[in-house]
GROMACS .gro file of C-alpha atoms in nm:
model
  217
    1UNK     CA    1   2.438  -1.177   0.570
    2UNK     CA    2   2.612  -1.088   0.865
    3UNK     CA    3   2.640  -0.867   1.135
    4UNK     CA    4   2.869  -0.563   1.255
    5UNK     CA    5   2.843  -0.687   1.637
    6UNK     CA    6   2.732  -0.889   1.886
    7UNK     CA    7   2.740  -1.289   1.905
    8UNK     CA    8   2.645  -1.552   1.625
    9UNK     CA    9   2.328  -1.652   1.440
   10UNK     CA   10   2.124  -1.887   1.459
   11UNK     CA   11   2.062  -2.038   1.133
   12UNK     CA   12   1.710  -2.081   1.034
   13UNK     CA   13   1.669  -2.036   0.686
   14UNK     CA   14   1.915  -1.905   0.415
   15UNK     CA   15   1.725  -1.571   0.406
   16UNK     CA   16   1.652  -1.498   0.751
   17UNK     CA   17   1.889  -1.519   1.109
   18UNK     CA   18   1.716  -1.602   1.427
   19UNK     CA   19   1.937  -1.365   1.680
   20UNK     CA   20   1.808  -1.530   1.941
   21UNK     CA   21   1.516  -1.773   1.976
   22UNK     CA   22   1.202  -1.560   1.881
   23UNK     CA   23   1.339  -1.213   1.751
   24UNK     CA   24   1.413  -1.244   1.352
   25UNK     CA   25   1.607  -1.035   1.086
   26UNK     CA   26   1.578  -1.037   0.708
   27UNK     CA   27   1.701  -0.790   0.486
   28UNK     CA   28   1.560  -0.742   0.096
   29UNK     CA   29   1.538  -0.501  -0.190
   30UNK     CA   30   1.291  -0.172  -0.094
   31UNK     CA   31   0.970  -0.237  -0.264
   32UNK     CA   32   0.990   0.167  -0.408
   33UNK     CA   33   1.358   0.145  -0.529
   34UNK     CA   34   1.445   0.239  -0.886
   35UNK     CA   35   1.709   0.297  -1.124
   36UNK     CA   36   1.653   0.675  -1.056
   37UNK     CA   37   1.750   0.584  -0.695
   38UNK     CA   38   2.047   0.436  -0.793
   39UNK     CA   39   2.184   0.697  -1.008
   40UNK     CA   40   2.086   0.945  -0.755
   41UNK     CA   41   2.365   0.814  -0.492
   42UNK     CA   42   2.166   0.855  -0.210
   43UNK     CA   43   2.266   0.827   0.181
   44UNK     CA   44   2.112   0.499   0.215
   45UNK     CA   45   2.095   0.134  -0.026
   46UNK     CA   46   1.823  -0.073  -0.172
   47UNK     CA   47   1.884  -0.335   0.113
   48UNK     CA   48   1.646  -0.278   0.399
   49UNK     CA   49   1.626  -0.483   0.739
   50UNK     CA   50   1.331  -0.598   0.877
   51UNK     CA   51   1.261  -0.778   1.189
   52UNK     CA   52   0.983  -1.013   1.340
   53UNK     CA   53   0.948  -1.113   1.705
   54UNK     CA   54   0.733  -1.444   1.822
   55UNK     CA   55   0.586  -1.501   2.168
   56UNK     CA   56   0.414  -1.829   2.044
   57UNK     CA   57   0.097  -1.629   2.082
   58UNK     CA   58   0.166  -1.296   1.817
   59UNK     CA   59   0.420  -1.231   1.601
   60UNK     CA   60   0.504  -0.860   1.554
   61UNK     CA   61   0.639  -0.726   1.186
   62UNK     CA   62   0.832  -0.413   1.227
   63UNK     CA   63   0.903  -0.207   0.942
   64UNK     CA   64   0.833  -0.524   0.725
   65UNK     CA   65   0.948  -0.562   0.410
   66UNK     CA   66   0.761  -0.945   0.219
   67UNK     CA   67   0.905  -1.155   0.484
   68UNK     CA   68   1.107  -1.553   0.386
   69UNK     CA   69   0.847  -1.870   0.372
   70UNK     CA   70   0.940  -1.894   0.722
   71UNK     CA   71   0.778  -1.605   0.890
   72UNK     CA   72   0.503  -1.612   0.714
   73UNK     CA   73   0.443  -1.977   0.800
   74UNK     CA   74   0.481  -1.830   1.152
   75UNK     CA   75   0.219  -1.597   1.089
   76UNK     CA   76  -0.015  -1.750   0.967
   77UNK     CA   77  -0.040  -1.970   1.323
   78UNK     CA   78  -0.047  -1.610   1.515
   79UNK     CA   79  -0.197  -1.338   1.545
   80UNK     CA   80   0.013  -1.064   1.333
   81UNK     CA   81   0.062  -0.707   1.429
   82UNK     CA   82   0.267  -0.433   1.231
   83UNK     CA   83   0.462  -0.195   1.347
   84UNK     CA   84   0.645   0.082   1.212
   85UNK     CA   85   0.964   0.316   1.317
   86UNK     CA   86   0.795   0.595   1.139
   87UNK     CA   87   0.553   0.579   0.849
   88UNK     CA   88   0.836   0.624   0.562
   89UNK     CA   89   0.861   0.280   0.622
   90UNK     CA   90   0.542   0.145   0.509
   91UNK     CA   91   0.788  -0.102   0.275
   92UNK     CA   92   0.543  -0.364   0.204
   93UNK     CA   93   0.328  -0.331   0.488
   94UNK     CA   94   0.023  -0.218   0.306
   95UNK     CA   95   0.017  -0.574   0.066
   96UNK     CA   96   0.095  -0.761   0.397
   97UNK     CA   97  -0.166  -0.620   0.634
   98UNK     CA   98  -0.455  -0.709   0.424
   99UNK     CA   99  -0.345  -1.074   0.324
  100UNK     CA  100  -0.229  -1.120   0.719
  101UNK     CA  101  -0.540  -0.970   0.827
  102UNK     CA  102  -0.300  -0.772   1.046
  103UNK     CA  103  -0.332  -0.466   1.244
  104UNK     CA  104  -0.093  -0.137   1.160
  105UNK     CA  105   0.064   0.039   1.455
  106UNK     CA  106   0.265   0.358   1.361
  107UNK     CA  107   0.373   0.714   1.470
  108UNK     CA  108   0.158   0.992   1.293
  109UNK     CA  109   0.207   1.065   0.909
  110UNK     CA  110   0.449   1.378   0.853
  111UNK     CA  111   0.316   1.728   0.773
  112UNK     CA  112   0.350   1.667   0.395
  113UNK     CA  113   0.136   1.380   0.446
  114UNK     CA  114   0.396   1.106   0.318
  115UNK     CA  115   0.306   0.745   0.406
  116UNK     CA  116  -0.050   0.770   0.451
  117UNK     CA  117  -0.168   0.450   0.218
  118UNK     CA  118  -0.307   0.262   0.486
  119UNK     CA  119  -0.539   0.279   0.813
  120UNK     CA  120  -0.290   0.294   1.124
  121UNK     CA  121  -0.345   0.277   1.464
  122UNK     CA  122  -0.080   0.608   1.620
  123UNK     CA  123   0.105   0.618   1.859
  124UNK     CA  124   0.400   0.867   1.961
  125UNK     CA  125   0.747   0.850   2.244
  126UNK     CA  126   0.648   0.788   2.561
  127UNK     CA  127   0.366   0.523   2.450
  128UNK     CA  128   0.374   0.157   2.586
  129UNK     CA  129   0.225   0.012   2.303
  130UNK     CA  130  -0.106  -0.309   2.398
  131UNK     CA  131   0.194  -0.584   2.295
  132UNK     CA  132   0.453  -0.452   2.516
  133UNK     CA  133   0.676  -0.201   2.312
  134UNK     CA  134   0.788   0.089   2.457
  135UNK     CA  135   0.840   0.438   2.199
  136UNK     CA  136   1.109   0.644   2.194
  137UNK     CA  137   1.143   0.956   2.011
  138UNK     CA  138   1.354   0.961   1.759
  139UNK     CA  139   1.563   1.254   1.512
  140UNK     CA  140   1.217   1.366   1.375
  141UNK     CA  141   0.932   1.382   1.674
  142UNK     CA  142   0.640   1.333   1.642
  143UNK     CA  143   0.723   1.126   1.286
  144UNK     CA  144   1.022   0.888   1.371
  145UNK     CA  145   1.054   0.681   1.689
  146UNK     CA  146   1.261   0.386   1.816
  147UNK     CA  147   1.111   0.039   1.926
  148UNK     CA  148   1.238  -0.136   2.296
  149UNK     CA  149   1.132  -0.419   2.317
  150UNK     CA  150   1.190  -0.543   2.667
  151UNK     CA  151   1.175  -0.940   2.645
  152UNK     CA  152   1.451  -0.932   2.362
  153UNK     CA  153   1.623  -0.642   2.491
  154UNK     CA  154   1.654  -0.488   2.199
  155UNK     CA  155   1.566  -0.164   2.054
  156UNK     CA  156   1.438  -0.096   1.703
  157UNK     CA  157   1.626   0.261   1.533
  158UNK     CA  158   1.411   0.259   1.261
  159UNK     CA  159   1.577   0.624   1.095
  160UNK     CA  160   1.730   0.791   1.355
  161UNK     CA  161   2.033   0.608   1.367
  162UNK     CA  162   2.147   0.374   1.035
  163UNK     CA  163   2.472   0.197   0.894
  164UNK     CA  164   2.619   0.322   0.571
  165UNK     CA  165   2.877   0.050   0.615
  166UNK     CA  166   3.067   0.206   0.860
  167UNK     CA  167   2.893   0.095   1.144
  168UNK     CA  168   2.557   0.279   1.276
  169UNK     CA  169   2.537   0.679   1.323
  170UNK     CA  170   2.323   0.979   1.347
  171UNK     CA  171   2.289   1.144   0.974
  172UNK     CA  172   2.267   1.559   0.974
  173UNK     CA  173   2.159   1.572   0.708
  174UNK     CA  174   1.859   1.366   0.791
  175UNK     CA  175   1.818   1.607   1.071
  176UNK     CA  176   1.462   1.797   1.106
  177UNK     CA  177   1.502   2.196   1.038
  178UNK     CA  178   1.580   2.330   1.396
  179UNK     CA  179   1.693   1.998   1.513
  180UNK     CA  180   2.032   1.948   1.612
  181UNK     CA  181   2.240   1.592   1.702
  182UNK     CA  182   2.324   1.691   2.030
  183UNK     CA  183   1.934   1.696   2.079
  184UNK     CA  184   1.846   1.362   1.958
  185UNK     CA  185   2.173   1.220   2.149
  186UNK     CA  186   1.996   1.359   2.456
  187UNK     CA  187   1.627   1.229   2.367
  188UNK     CA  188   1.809   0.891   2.381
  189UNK     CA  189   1.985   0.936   2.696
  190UNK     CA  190   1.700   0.728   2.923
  191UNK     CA  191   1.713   0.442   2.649
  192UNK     CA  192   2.126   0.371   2.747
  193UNK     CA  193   1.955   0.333   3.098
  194UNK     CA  194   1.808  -0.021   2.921
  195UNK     CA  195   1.954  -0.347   2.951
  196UNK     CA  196   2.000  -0.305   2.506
  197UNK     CA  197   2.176  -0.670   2.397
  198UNK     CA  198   2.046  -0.575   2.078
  199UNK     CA  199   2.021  -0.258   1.805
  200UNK     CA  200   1.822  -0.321   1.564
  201UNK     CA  201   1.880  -0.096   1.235
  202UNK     CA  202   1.663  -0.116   0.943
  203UNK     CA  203   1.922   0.063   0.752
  204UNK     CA  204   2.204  -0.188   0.782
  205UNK     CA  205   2.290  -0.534   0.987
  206UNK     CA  206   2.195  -0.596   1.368
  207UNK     CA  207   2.449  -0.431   1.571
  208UNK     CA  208   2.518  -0.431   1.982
  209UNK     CA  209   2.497  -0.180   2.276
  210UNK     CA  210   2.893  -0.124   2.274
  211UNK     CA  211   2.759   0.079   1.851
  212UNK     CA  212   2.496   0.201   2.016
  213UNK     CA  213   2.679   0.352   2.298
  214UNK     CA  214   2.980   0.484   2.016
  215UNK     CA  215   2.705   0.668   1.814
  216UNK     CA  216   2.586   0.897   2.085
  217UNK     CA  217   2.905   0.946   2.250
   0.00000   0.00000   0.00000
């Protein structure tokens, strides 16, 4: 696995990277894909990212799909929180909250009530979240947000942003009714104002600011 920018790995285990000492990546097959989805030729793959980050203290799973033996031999030494870009991406979180004994932080359930398989603690943009993590909104408020988190720089882009394999970008047609791109590229203004080392997709590789920055040009 590789990535579309920035600087190298560090090697840690054949099916997770280390991008720098305490933030993790992994990608795997979504939990809810089928042969239907496959013959449907959707806008996005089966291969999802997910991402952990480790103080030594907690260990935060965002938008978790099973993680490698590794970070779940790091979790079960911390204390494990959840977190989710929007609540489309329960993946496996459900499964892995009750055998972590881990909490489930995530931006309301959408109108049609999608997602809602779990007890989640909500939060929306412009929250600093107990662990640190600040919320941004994202293409879809109140439903879709992205993740900074500050000690990594790095921001999480959950749906609002993903890589189709031709580097990340904003999707119309994934677009709210009523919302346009210049609006979301102006909701995200404040966040270029971050030091961002790293963009975190969980459609697609770990990318840099110089993508970020391309995208909402």
């Amino acid at each position: 696995m590789g990535a579309s920018g920035g600087g190298a790995f560090i090697a840690y285990d054949a099916a997770v990277r280390e991008l720098e000492k305490g933030l993790w990546w992994w990608e795997a097959r979504h939990p809810d894909w089928t042969a239907e989805d496959d013959a449907a030729d959707r806008d996005w793959g089966p291969e999802v990212s997910s991402y952990a980050v480790d103080d030594g203290e907690r260990l935060l799973l965002i938008d978790p799909t099973t993680p490698p033996a590794p970070i779940l031999n790091l979790a079960a030494n911390r204390e494990t929180i959840i977190v989710l870009t929007n609540h489309w991406h329960e993946r496996d979180a459900p499964s892995l909250s009750a055998s972590l004994s881990a909490p489930v932080f995530a931006p309301p359930p959408d109108d049609g009530g999608r997602g809602i398989r779990m007890p989640a603690r909500l939060f929306s943009a412009g929250d600093r979240l107990p662990f640190g993590v600040e919320v941004f909104p994202g293409r879809e408020p109140p439903y879709d947000v992205l993740l900074w988190i500050g000690s990594h720089r790095a921001v999480v882009i959950g749906d609002t942003l993903i890589d189709r394999g031709h580097g990340i970008e904003i999707v119309d047609s994934w677009l709210a009714e009523g919302v346009t791109r210049e609006q979301v590229v102006e909701g995200l203004r404040t966040l270029l104002e971050r030091p961002i080392e790293h963009v975190l997709p969980t459609h697609g590789p770990p990318t840099d600011r110089a993508a970020l920055e391309r995208a909402l040009s």
